[in-house]
mmCIF file of C-alpha atoms in Angstrom:
data_model
loop_
_atom_site.group_PDB
_atom_site.id
_atom_site.type_symbol
_atom_site.label_atom_id
_atom_site.label_comp_id
_atom_site.label_asym_id
_atom_site.label_seq_id
_atom_site.Cartn_x
_atom_site.Cartn_y
_atom_site.Cartn_z
ATOM 1 C CA MET A 30 14.727 -24.051 16.288
ATOM 2 C CA ALA A 31 12.641 -20.980 17.127
ATOM 3 C CA ASN A 32 12.725 -21.831 20.834
ATOM 4 C CA LEU A 33 16.500 -22.250 20.665
ATOM 5 C CA CYS A 34 16.843 -18.878 18.922
ATOM 6 C CA ILE A 35 14.709 -17.195 21.574
ATOM 7 C CA ALA A 36 16.756 -18.738 24.376
ATOM 8 C CA GLY A 37 20.089 -17.775 22.814
ATOM 9 C CA GLY A 38 19.153 -14.454 21.219
ATOM 10 C CA SER A 39 19.059 -10.994 22.711
ATOM 11 C CA ALA A 40 15.848 -9.823 21.024
ATOM 12 C CA VAL A 41 12.767 -11.225 19.307
ATOM 13 C CA ASN A 42 11.046 -9.134 16.620
ATOM 14 C CA GLY A 43 7.770 -9.906 14.858
ATOM 15 C CA VAL A 44 8.538 -7.295 12.101
ATOM 16 C CA SER A 45 5.055 -5.731 12.376
ATOM 17 C CA ALA A 46 3.050 -4.542 15.354
ATOM 18 C CA LEU A 47 0.333 -7.179 14.913
ATOM 19 C CA HIS A 48 2.681 -10.131 14.629
ATOM 20 C CA THR A 49 4.953 -9.049 17.448
ATOM 21 C CA GLU A 50 1.831 -9.008 19.614
ATOM 22 C CA ILE A 51 0.882 -12.492 18.368
ATOM 23 C CA LEU A 52 4.364 -13.731 19.356
ATOM 24 C CA ARG A 53 3.981 -12.177 22.792
ATOM 25 C CA THR A 54 0.472 -13.389 23.570
ATOM 26 C CA ASP A 55 0.170 -16.650 21.635
ATOM 27 C CA VAL A 56 3.032 -18.315 19.770
ATOM 28 C CA PHE A 57 5.734 -17.707 22.408
ATOM 29 C CA ARG A 58 3.578 -16.680 25.342
ATOM 30 C CA GLU A 59 5.561 -18.664 27.946
ATOM 31 C CA ALA A 60 8.904 -17.355 26.710
ATOM 32 C CA CYS A 61 7.573 -13.806 26.783
ATOM 33 C CA GLN A 62 6.350 -14.267 30.338
ATOM 34 C CA MET A 63 9.883 -15.301 31.339
ATOM 35 C CA GLU A 64 11.689 -12.555 29.413
ATOM 36 C CA PRO A 65 9.181 -9.881 28.377
ATOM 37 C CA ALA A 66 11.870 -7.251 27.662
ATOM 38 C CA LYS A 67 13.348 -9.493 24.962
ATOM 39 C CA PHE A 68 10.250 -9.128 22.745
ATOM 40 C CA LYS A 69 10.367 -5.935 20.712
ATOM 41 C CA ASN A 70 8.808 -4.640 17.520
ATOM 42 C CA VAL A 71 10.510 -3.035 14.568
ATOM 43 C CA THR A 72 8.212 -2.930 11.556
ATOM 44 C CA ASN A 73 9.830 -3.637 8.191
ATOM 45 C CA GLY A 74 10.767 -0.822 5.844
ATOM 46 C CA ILE A 75 11.700 -0.294 2.212
ATOM 47 C CA ASP A 76 13.938 2.149 0.394
ATOM 48 C CA HIS A 77 12.276 5.144 -1.271
ATOM 49 C CA ARG A 78 15.458 5.774 -3.233
ATOM 50 C CA ARG A 79 15.183 2.393 -4.962
ATOM 51 C CA TRP A 80 11.451 1.773 -5.069
ATOM 52 C CA LEU A 81 10.248 5.289 -5.860
ATOM 53 C CA ALA A 82 12.937 7.659 -7.152
ATOM 54 C CA GLN A 83 14.760 5.086 -9.297
ATOM 55 C CA SER A 84 11.774 2.983 -10.316
ATOM 56 C CA ASN A 85 9.269 5.794 -10.846
ATOM 57 C CA PRO A 86 11.089 8.912 -12.112
ATOM 58 C CA GLY A 87 7.862 10.605 -13.188
ATOM 59 C CA LEU A 88 6.454 10.423 -9.674
ATOM 60 C CA HIS A 89 9.816 11.437 -8.226
ATOM 61 C CA GLY A 90 9.713 14.572 -10.367
ATOM 62 C CA LEU A 91 6.214 15.441 -9.168
ATOM 63 C CA ILE A 92 7.227 14.984 -5.538
ATOM 64 C CA CYS A 93 10.288 17.191 -5.976
ATOM 65 C CA ASP A 94 8.175 19.898 -7.596
ATOM 66 C CA LEU A 95 5.584 19.834 -4.801
ATOM 67 C CA THR A 96 7.908 19.488 -1.797
ATOM 68 C CA GLY A 97 10.682 21.796 -2.972
ATOM 69 C CA GLY A 98 13.363 19.251 -3.838
ATOM 70 C CA ASP A 99 14.493 15.687 -3.157
ATOM 71 C CA ARG A 100 14.903 16.027 0.598
ATOM 72 C CA TYR A 101 12.390 13.204 1.051
ATOM 73 C CA LEU A 102 15.031 10.727 -0.118
ATOM 74 C CA LEU A 103 16.811 11.103 3.225
ATOM 75 C CA HIS A 104 13.843 12.404 5.208
ATOM 76 C CA PRO A 105 10.860 10.407 3.903
ATOM 77 C CA MET A 106 8.378 12.001 6.296
ATOM 78 C CA GLU A 107 8.694 15.020 4.003
ATOM 79 C CA LEU A 108 6.230 13.171 1.783
ATOM 80 C CA GLN A 109 3.496 14.288 4.161
ATOM 81 C CA LYS A 110 3.625 17.664 2.436
ATOM 82 C CA LEU A 111 1.799 16.047 -0.489
ATOM 83 C CA ASP A 112 -1.393 15.825 1.575
ATOM 84 C CA GLN A 113 -1.945 19.571 1.186
ATOM 85 C CA TYR A 114 -2.415 19.104 -2.584
ATOM 86 C CA ALA A 115 -5.338 16.681 -2.236
ATOM 87 C CA GLY A 116 -7.730 19.394 -3.437
ATOM 88 C CA ASP A 117 -5.572 20.582 -6.341
ATOM 89 C CA ALA A 118 -7.169 19.291 -9.553
ATOM 90 C CA GLN A 119 -4.050 20.003 -11.621
ATOM 91 C CA VAL A 120 -1.816 17.990 -9.290
ATOM 92 C CA LEU A 121 -4.273 15.092 -9.284
ATOM 93 C CA ALA A 122 -4.491 15.185 -13.078
ATOM 94 C CA ARG A 123 -0.691 15.137 -13.332
ATOM 95 C CA LEU A 124 -0.544 12.193 -10.933
ATOM 96 C CA GLY A 125 -3.071 10.339 -13.103
ATOM 97 C CA SER A 126 -1.056 11.119 -16.223
ATOM 98 C CA ILE A 127 2.116 9.736 -14.622
ATOM 99 C CA LYS A 128 0.292 6.517 -13.720
ATOM 100 C CA ARG A 129 -1.070 6.191 -17.248
ATOM 101 C CA GLY A 130 2.429 6.613 -18.695
ATOM 102 C CA ASN A 131 3.769 3.936 -16.348
ATOM 103 C CA LYS A 132 0.977 1.559 -17.393
ATOM 104 C CA GLU A 133 1.773 2.103 -21.056
ATOM 105 C CA ALA A 134 5.500 1.556 -20.453
ATOM 106 C CA PHE A 135 4.814 -1.668 -18.575
ATOM 107 C CA ALA A 136 2.438 -2.871 -21.300
ATOM 108 C CA ARG A 137 5.165 -2.321 -23.900
ATOM 109 C CA ALA A 138 7.629 -4.311 -21.789
ATOM 110 C CA VAL A 139 5.178 -7.215 -21.395
ATOM 111 C CA LYS A 140 4.457 -7.267 -25.119
ATOM 112 C CA ARG A 141 8.181 -7.398 -25.909
ATOM 113 C CA SER A 142 8.864 -10.199 -23.434
ATOM 114 C CA SER A 143 5.794 -12.417 -23.876
ATOM 115 C CA GLY A 144 3.698 -11.083 -26.753
ATOM 116 C CA VAL A 145 0.747 -10.429 -24.426
ATOM 117 C CA VAL A 146 -1.106 -7.186 -25.122
ATOM 118 C CA LEU A 147 -2.407 -5.575 -21.935
ATOM 119 C CA ASN A 148 -5.481 -3.359 -21.975
ATOM 120 C CA VAL A 149 -4.078 -0.108 -20.568
ATOM 121 C CA ASP A 150 -7.634 1.268 -20.223
ATOM 122 C CA GLY A 151 -8.369 -1.330 -17.548
ATOM 123 C CA ILE A 152 -7.570 -1.165 -13.842
ATOM 124 C CA PHE A 153 -4.140 -2.762 -13.280
ATOM 125 C CA ASP A 154 -5.086 -4.977 -10.328
ATOM 126 C CA VAL A 155 -1.986 -6.751 -9.073
ATOM 127 C CA GLN A 156 -1.144 -9.666 -6.788
ATOM 128 C CA VAL A 157 2.552 -10.480 -6.853
ATOM 129 C CA LYS A 158 4.229 -12.440 -4.068
ATOM 130 C CA ARG A 159 5.354 -15.945 -3.199
ATOM 131 C CA LEU A 160 2.632 -18.470 -4.025
ATOM 132 C CA HIS A 161 1.294 -19.824 -0.758
ATOM 133 C CA GLU A 162 -2.175 -20.843 0.324
ATOM 134 C CA TYR A 163 -2.264 -18.365 3.221
ATOM 135 C CA LYS A 164 -1.578 -15.488 0.794
ATOM 136 C CA ARG A 165 -4.821 -16.562 -0.875
ATOM 137 C CA GLN A 166 -4.185 -16.126 -4.577
ATOM 138 C CA LEU A 167 -6.965 -18.701 -4.848
ATOM 139 C CA LEU A 168 -9.426 -16.291 -3.215
ATOM 140 C CA ASN A 169 -8.567 -13.722 -5.878
ATOM 141 C CA VAL A 170 -9.142 -16.346 -8.580
ATOM 142 C CA MET A 171 -12.540 -17.269 -7.131
ATOM 143 C CA GLN A 172 -13.596 -13.608 -7.182
ATOM 144 C CA ILE A 173 -12.452 -13.273 -10.811
ATOM 145 C CA ILE A 174 -14.432 -16.374 -11.749
ATOM 146 C CA ALA A 175 -17.517 -14.849 -10.123
ATOM 147 C CA ARG A 176 -16.949 -11.611 -12.059
ATOM 148 C CA TYR A 177 -16.535 -13.614 -15.284
ATOM 149 C CA GLN A 178 -19.782 -15.475 -14.638
ATOM 150 C CA GLN A 179 -21.651 -12.215 -13.957
ATOM 151 C CA LEU A 180 -20.369 -10.836 -17.245
ATOM 152 C CA HIS A 181 -21.680 -13.921 -19.032
ATOM 153 C CA ASP A 182 -25.066 -13.501 -17.371
ATOM 154 C CA ASP A 183 -25.282 -9.934 -18.659
ATOM 155 C CA PRO A 184 -22.801 -9.271 -21.498
ATOM 156 C CA ASN A 185 -24.101 -5.726 -21.962
ATOM 157 C CA ARG A 186 -23.650 -4.645 -18.347
ATOM 158 C CA ASP A 187 -21.692 -1.444 -17.778
ATOM 159 C CA VAL A 188 -18.315 -2.544 -16.440
ATOM 160 C CA VAL A 189 -15.012 -0.892 -15.663
ATOM 161 C CA PRO A 190 -12.350 -2.821 -17.631
ATOM 162 C CA HIS A 191 -10.187 -4.879 -15.321
ATOM 163 C CA VAL A 192 -6.711 -6.362 -15.879
ATOM 164 C CA TYR A 193 -5.683 -8.844 -13.203
ATOM 165 C CA LEU A 194 -1.927 -9.368 -13.043
ATOM 166 C CA PHE A 195 -0.403 -12.237 -11.070
ATOM 167 C CA GLY A 196 3.233 -12.952 -10.418
ATOM 168 C CA ALA A 197 4.491 -15.728 -8.153
ATOM 169 C CA LYS A 198 6.851 -18.631 -7.707
ATOM 170 C CA ALA A 199 6.102 -21.822 -5.800
ATOM 171 C CA ALA A 200 8.503 -23.819 -3.671
ATOM 172 C CA PRO A 201 9.765 -26.892 -5.591
ATOM 173 C CA GLY A 202 7.815 -29.419 -3.536
ATOM 174 C CA TYR A 203 4.672 -27.354 -2.980
ATOM 175 C CA ALA A 204 2.242 -29.235 -5.237
ATOM 176 C CA VAL A 205 -0.870 -27.244 -4.281
ATOM 177 C CA ALA A 206 0.855 -23.936 -5.027
ATOM 178 C CA LYS A 207 1.825 -25.239 -8.471
ATOM 179 C CA ARG A 208 -1.767 -26.281 -9.089
ATOM 180 C CA ILE A 209 -2.941 -22.757 -8.270
ATOM 181 C CA ILE A 210 -0.455 -21.352 -10.781
ATOM 182 C CA ARG A 211 -1.831 -23.764 -13.371
ATOM 183 C CA LEU A 212 -5.365 -22.667 -12.446
ATOM 184 C CA ILE A 213 -4.526 -18.981 -12.959
ATOM 185 C CA ASN A 214 -3.233 -19.804 -16.421
ATOM 186 C CA SER A 215 -6.316 -21.896 -17.235
ATOM 187 C CA LEU A 216 -8.558 -19.017 -16.235
ATOM 188 C CA ALA A 217 -6.438 -16.559 -18.233
ATOM 189 C CA ASP A 218 -6.760 -18.781 -21.310
ATOM 190 C CA GLN A 219 -10.532 -19.117 -20.825
ATOM 191 C CA ILE A 220 -11.046 -15.361 -20.607
ATOM 192 C CA ASP A 221 -8.622 -14.597 -23.431
ATOM 193 C CA HIS A 222 -10.611 -16.786 -25.846
ATOM 194 C CA ASP A 223 -14.036 -15.481 -24.809
ATOM 195 C CA PRO A 224 -15.254 -12.599 -27.048
ATOM 196 C CA ILE A 225 -17.612 -11.415 -24.299
ATOM 197 C CA CYS A 226 -14.580 -10.499 -22.179
ATOM 198 C CA ARG A 227 -12.748 -8.512 -24.863
ATOM 199 C CA ASP A 228 -11.728 -5.082 -23.515
ATOM 200 C CA LYS A 229 -13.622 -5.839 -20.303
ATOM 201 C CA LEU A 230 -11.744 -8.535 -18.420
ATOM 202 C CA GLN A 231 -8.202 -9.878 -18.697
ATOM 203 C CA VAL A 232 -6.043 -12.167 -16.545
ATOM 204 C CA VAL A 233 -2.291 -12.481 -17.048
ATOM 205 C CA PHE A 234 0.232 -14.588 -15.152
ATOM 206 C CA LEU A 235 3.544 -12.747 -15.497
ATOM 207 C CA GLU A 236 6.470 -15.022 -16.252
ATOM 208 C CA ASN A 237 9.497 -15.230 -13.962
ATOM 209 C CA TYR A 238 8.439 -12.661 -11.382
ATOM 210 C CA ARG A 239 11.582 -11.037 -9.978
ATOM 211 C CA VAL A 240 12.935 -7.742 -8.653
ATOM 212 C CA SER A 241 13.687 -6.260 -12.070
ATOM 213 C CA LEU A 242 10.109 -6.968 -13.180
ATOM 214 C CA ALA A 243 8.749 -5.588 -9.909
ATOM 215 C CA GLU A 244 10.593 -2.322 -10.522
ATOM 216 C CA GLN A 245 8.579 -1.900 -13.710
ATOM 217 C CA LEU A 246 5.313 -3.226 -12.302
ATOM 218 C CA MET A 247 5.022 -1.318 -9.014
ATOM 219 C CA PRO A 248 4.862 2.151 -10.688
ATOM 220 C CA ALA A 249 2.195 0.873 -13.120
ATOM 221 C CA SER A 250 -0.027 -0.801 -10.515
ATOM 222 C CA GLU A 251 -3.326 0.725 -9.438
ATOM 223 C CA VAL A 252 -4.673 -1.907 -7.042
ATOM 224 C CA SER A 253 -2.525 -3.815 -4.567
ATOM 225 C CA GLN A 254 -3.916 -7.186 -3.455
ATOM 226 C CA GLN A 255 -2.876 -7.853 0.167
ATOM 227 C CA ILE A 256 -5.464 -10.472 1.057
ATOM 228 C CA SER A 257 -3.700 -12.975 3.327
ATOM 229 C CA THR A 258 -5.664 -14.667 6.094
ATOM 230 C CA ALA A 259 -5.505 -12.293 9.058
ATOM 231 C CA GLY A 260 -2.841 -13.440 11.491
ATOM 232 C CA LYS A 261 -0.725 -15.305 8.922
ATOM 233 C CA GLU A 262 1.389 -12.643 7.141
ATOM 234 C CA ALA A 263 4.285 -11.431 9.299
ATOM 235 C CA SER A 264 4.542 -8.016 7.690
ATOM 236 C CA GLY A 265 4.924 -7.720 3.941
ATOM 237 C CA THR A 266 7.049 -5.199 2.077
ATOM 238 C CA GLY A 267 5.347 -5.415 -1.314
ATOM 239 C CA ASN A 268 2.339 -3.698 0.279
ATOM 240 C CA MET A 269 4.642 -0.775 1.176
ATOM 241 C CA LYS A 270 6.162 -0.561 -2.317
ATOM 242 C CA PHE A 271 2.723 -0.461 -3.903
ATOM 243 C CA MET A 272 1.570 2.187 -1.430
ATOM 244 C CA MET A 273 4.490 4.542 -2.085
ATOM 245 C CA ASN A 274 3.867 4.255 -5.831
ATOM 246 C CA GLY A 275 0.243 5.270 -5.408
ATOM 247 C CA ALA A 276 -1.572 1.925 -5.720
ATOM 248 C CA LEU A 277 -4.605 1.512 -3.480
ATOM 249 C CA THR A 278 -4.726 -1.507 -1.200
ATOM 250 C CA ILE A 279 -7.520 -4.036 -0.973
ATOM 251 C CA GLY A 280 -6.654 -6.169 1.991
ATOM 252 C CA THR A 281 -7.219 -7.718 5.365
ATOM 253 C CA LEU A 282 -6.017 -6.328 8.686
ATOM 254 C CA ASP A 283 -2.900 -8.463 8.627
ATOM 255 C CA GLY A 284 0.806 -7.751 8.988
ATOM 256 C CA ALA A 285 1.818 -4.187 8.152
ATOM 257 C CA ASN A 286 -1.608 -3.609 6.569
ATOM 258 C CA VAL A 287 -2.675 -2.806 10.137
ATOM 259 C CA GLU A 288 -0.142 0.008 10.380
ATOM 260 C CA MET A 289 -0.988 1.187 6.875
ATOM 261 C CA HIS A 290 -4.591 1.448 8.004
ATOM 262 C CA GLU A 291 -3.534 3.517 11.004
ATOM 263 C CA VAL A 292 -2.048 6.219 8.760
ATOM 264 C CA LEU A 293 -4.554 5.938 5.882
ATOM 265 C CA GLY A 294 -7.881 5.323 7.594
ATOM 266 C CA ASP A 295 -10.835 3.463 6.106
ATOM 267 C CA GLU A 296 -11.271 6.139 3.449
ATOM 268 C CA ASN A 297 -7.969 5.526 1.643
ATOM 269 C CA MET A 298 -7.903 1.724 1.375
ATOM 270 C CA PHE A 299 -10.387 -1.120 0.901
ATOM 271 C CA LEU A 300 -10.560 -3.388 3.935
ATOM 272 C CA PHE A 301 -12.480 -6.632 4.184
ATOM 273 C CA GLY A 302 -12.640 -9.897 6.035
ATOM 274 C CA LEU A 303 -12.053 -11.348 9.457
ATOM 275 C CA THR A 304 -9.598 -9.881 11.933
ATOM 276 C CA ALA A 305 -6.774 -12.032 13.294
ATOM 277 C CA GLU A 306 -8.745 -12.674 16.480
ATOM 278 C CA GLU A 307 -11.910 -13.520 14.570
ATOM 279 C CA ALA A 308 -9.983 -15.835 12.226
ATOM 280 C CA SER A 309 -8.474 -17.641 15.200
ATOM 281 C CA HIS A 310 -11.920 -18.265 16.693
ATOM 282 C CA MET A 311 -13.486 -19.090 13.311
ATOM 283 C CA SER A 312 -11.096 -21.991 12.720
ATOM 284 C CA ARG A 313 -12.719 -23.920 15.566
ATOM 285 C CA GLY A 314 -15.808 -25.760 14.381
ATOM 286 C CA TYR A 315 -15.718 -24.060 10.978
ATOM 287 C CA ASP A 316 -17.869 -25.655 8.250
ATOM 288 C CA PRO A 317 -17.044 -24.284 4.778
ATOM 289 C CA TYR A 318 -19.602 -26.573 3.140
ATOM 290 C CA LEU A 319 -22.383 -24.712 4.964
ATOM 291 C CA LEU A 320 -21.221 -21.454 3.350
ATOM 292 C CA TYR A 321 -21.092 -23.226 0.002
ATOM 293 C CA THR A 322 -24.737 -24.282 0.289
ATOM 294 C CA ARG A 323 -25.935 -20.826 1.369
ATOM 295 C CA ASP A 324 -24.125 -18.528 -1.074
ATOM 296 C CA PRO A 325 -25.081 -19.115 -4.735
ATOM 297 C CA VAL A 326 -22.287 -16.861 -6.064
ATOM 298 C CA LEU A 327 -19.684 -18.775 -4.062
ATOM 299 C CA ARG A 328 -21.179 -22.133 -5.015
ATOM 300 C CA ARG A 329 -21.155 -21.309 -8.708
ATOM 301 C CA ALA A 330 -17.529 -20.139 -8.603
ATOM 302 C CA LEU A 331 -16.417 -23.295 -6.814
ATOM 303 C CA ASP A 332 -18.405 -25.483 -9.171
ATOM 304 C CA GLN A 333 -16.426 -23.907 -12.023
ATOM 305 C CA LEU A 334 -13.237 -25.264 -10.446
ATOM 306 C CA LYS A 335 -14.724 -28.728 -10.480
ATOM 307 C CA ALA A 336 -16.060 -28.416 -14.040
ATOM 308 C CA GLY A 337 -12.774 -27.090 -15.418
ATOM 309 C CA PHE A 338 -11.973 -24.784 -18.310
ATOM 310 C CA ARG A 339 -11.597 -24.785 -22.092
ATOM 311 C CA ASP A 340 -8.100 -26.300 -21.817
ATOM 312 C CA GLY A 341 -9.731 -29.473 -20.490
ATOM 313 C CA VAL A 342 -8.194 -29.223 -17.008
ATOM 314 C CA SER A 343 -10.438 -29.772 -13.987
ATOM 315 C CA TYR A 344 -9.476 -28.502 -10.545
ATOM 316 C CA GLU A 345 -11.655 -30.840 -8.537
ATOM 317 C CA ASP A 346 -8.675 -31.412 -6.241
ATOM 318 C CA LEU A 347 -8.781 -27.763 -5.155
ATOM 319 C CA TYR A 348 -12.567 -27.931 -4.897
ATOM 320 C CA GLN A 349 -12.306 -30.951 -2.594
ATOM 321 C CA ARG A 350 -9.488 -29.359 -0.598
ATOM 322 C CA LEU A 351 -11.554 -26.257 0.139
ATOM 323 C CA LEU A 352 -14.818 -27.994 0.992
ATOM 324 C CA PHE A 353 -13.710 -31.231 2.615
ATOM 325 C CA GLY A 354 -9.960 -31.035 3.218
ATOM 326 C CA VAL A 355 -7.193 -33.208 1.791
ATOM 327 C CA ASP A 356 -4.378 -33.898 4.245
ATOM 328 C CA CYS A 357 -5.410 -30.652 5.978
ATOM 329 C CA PRO A 358 -8.501 -29.062 7.529
ATOM 330 C CA ALA A 359 -11.123 -27.974 4.996
ATOM 331 C CA ASP A 360 -10.500 -24.384 3.879
ATOM 332 C CA GLN A 361 -7.867 -23.908 6.570
ATOM 333 C CA TYR A 362 -7.127 -20.366 5.366
ATOM 334 C CA LEU A 363 -10.777 -19.263 5.455
ATOM 335 C CA LEU A 364 -11.222 -18.318 1.809
ATOM 336 C CA LEU A 365 -14.907 -19.161 1.860
ATOM 337 C CA ALA A 366 -15.450 -17.281 5.117
ATOM 338 C CA ASP A 367 -14.057 -14.073 3.592
ATOM 339 C CA PHE A 368 -15.404 -14.533 0.046
ATOM 340 C CA ALA A 369 -18.559 -12.394 0.281
ATOM 341 C CA SER A 370 -16.733 -9.581 2.082
ATOM 342 C CA TYR A 371 -13.932 -9.715 -0.481
ATOM 343 C CA CYS A 372 -16.349 -9.510 -3.419
ATOM 344 C CA ALA A 373 -18.048 -6.505 -1.797
ATOM 345 C CA ALA A 374 -14.681 -4.770 -1.301
ATOM 346 C CA SER A 375 -13.745 -5.543 -4.915
ATOM 347 C CA GLN A 376 -16.962 -3.881 -6.050
ATOM 348 C CA ARG A 377 -16.077 -0.813 -3.967
ATOM 349 C CA VAL A 378 -12.737 -0.681 -5.801
ATOM 350 C CA THR A 379 -14.510 -0.685 -9.172
ATOM 351 C CA ASP A 380 -17.096 1.890 -8.107
ATOM 352 C CA THR A 381 -14.401 4.226 -6.761
ATOM 353 C CA TYR A 382 -12.318 3.931 -9.921
ATOM 354 C CA ARG A 383 -15.160 5.474 -11.910
ATOM 355 C CA ASP A 384 -14.441 8.771 -10.119
ATOM 356 C CA ARG A 385 -10.883 9.328 -11.303
ATOM 357 C CA GLU A 386 -10.354 12.524 -9.320
ATOM 358 C CA LYS A 387 -11.316 10.758 -6.098
ATOM 359 C CA TRP A 388 -9.114 7.798 -7.029
ATOM 360 C CA ASN A 389 -6.117 10.050 -7.656
ATOM 361 C CA ARG A 390 -6.753 11.868 -4.374
ATOM 362 C CA MET A 391 -6.663 8.564 -2.499
ATOM 363 C CA SER A 392 -3.522 7.638 -4.412
ATOM 364 C CA LEU A 393 -1.860 10.907 -3.397
ATOM 365 C CA HIS A 394 -2.700 10.276 0.263
ATOM 366 C CA ASN A 395 -1.125 6.808 0.017
ATOM 367 C CA ILE A 396 2.123 8.267 -1.343
ATOM 368 C CA ALA A 397 2.112 11.081 1.216
ATOM 369 C CA ARG A 398 1.790 8.726 4.171
ATOM 370 C CA SER A 399 4.265 6.048 3.059
ATOM 371 C CA GLY A 400 7.251 7.702 4.742
ATOM 372 C CA ILE A 401 6.706 5.763 7.969
ATOM 373 C CA PHE A 402 7.574 2.580 6.065
ATOM 374 C CA SER A 403 11.026 3.734 4.966
ATOM 375 C CA ALA A 404 14.060 1.516 5.501
ATOM 376 C CA ASP A 405 15.786 4.477 7.138
ATOM 377 C CA ARG A 406 13.148 4.521 9.887
ATOM 378 C CA SER A 407 13.380 0.753 10.260
ATOM 379 C CA VAL A 408 17.189 0.766 10.571
ATOM 380 C CA ALA A 409 17.038 3.633 13.062
ATOM 381 C CA ASP A 410 14.537 1.638 15.156
ATOM 382 C CA TYR A 411 16.800 -1.422 15.056
ATOM 383 C CA ALA A 412 19.785 0.666 16.113
ATOM 384 C CA ASP A 413 17.866 2.190 18.995
ATOM 385 C CA THR A 414 15.810 -0.699 20.391
ATOM 386 C CA ILE A 415 17.658 -3.859 19.379
ATOM 387 C CA TRP A 416 21.306 -3.202 18.476
ATOM 388 C CA HIS A 417 21.777 -0.350 20.969
ATOM 389 C CA VAL A 418 24.270 1.444 18.757
ATOM 390 C CA PRO A 419 24.386 5.097 17.692
ATOM 391 C CA TYR A 420 22.807 5.738 14.309
ATOM 392 C CA LYS A 421 23.276 8.766 12.127
ATOM 393 C CA LYS A 422 21.748 9.015 8.656
#
């Protein structure tokens, strides 16, 4: 079907710079050689009016005060003016206060809907997206298990409280994705009933993740998990919504994360893991079991899957799938290959959060540089390079 679309269509777009290049040089290399002008890139965009001004009125008010009005709603590059306030302690404190208010509002909403009480003193660390193995919710779970085990080893260790929030839906026939959802809930139950974890570690799977819930969650989020296997995520738009609401990204150089990195630099996000090129080479002759034998932290986390949790459910099927493969190559999305790097990046997140002024400064830079990901820019690019029609905002 893709080949037919390429033959009959007037343009082919990978929706992010990285994935358009992958289409050109790998997936549809022959087609691109025949019709190179047909392959174009227009990176996705999202609407600041919906996902910032409407969803996050406190932040909208701050932006208007600092930039001299709401002109950014039609000219989102105006957000760049926020960068000049990175050294203003009062602005950073106000930004932190807005985030705290959004966390408290979201916690009240969750308590009303599900009865779950969120620890608003913890980092709101969020992974919400379709449940798929390449998006690697399971990698996040493995890191949380390792953190849980470290806490058990030393219950008195000085920790920054952490609240991990998941939201996802699985395709009806996607059995592995449903097992991962069940696993997240098993881990949440285990931690919730462990007194050692009280006020230190919490995991919550949000019910019925949807747009209306996202509109409440994005403004409250502090960490955005964008951890797909490099080369697998076409673009992502959730990463952009988190960014414009001031959440800091922990992620791989995949999809639009690459372009986020171009405007943010290493200093304003937390990168880890293999690049798309490295991941492509790694998949040949890759032996996840060797990593399992060499890394005691990884081995212990995986062994926990096999042993199961207090609800009596074992996840040996996922253990076997990662180490030996079941109807697929072992660890085909390279979770084990990126595990150590991911844990190190997660520790950098925690260490940075201790310095709240630095954290808020990074958050401000994320908001200031999110204008490039506006839907207005994306539509203008489509009009110019693909539709060839005049466009006036």
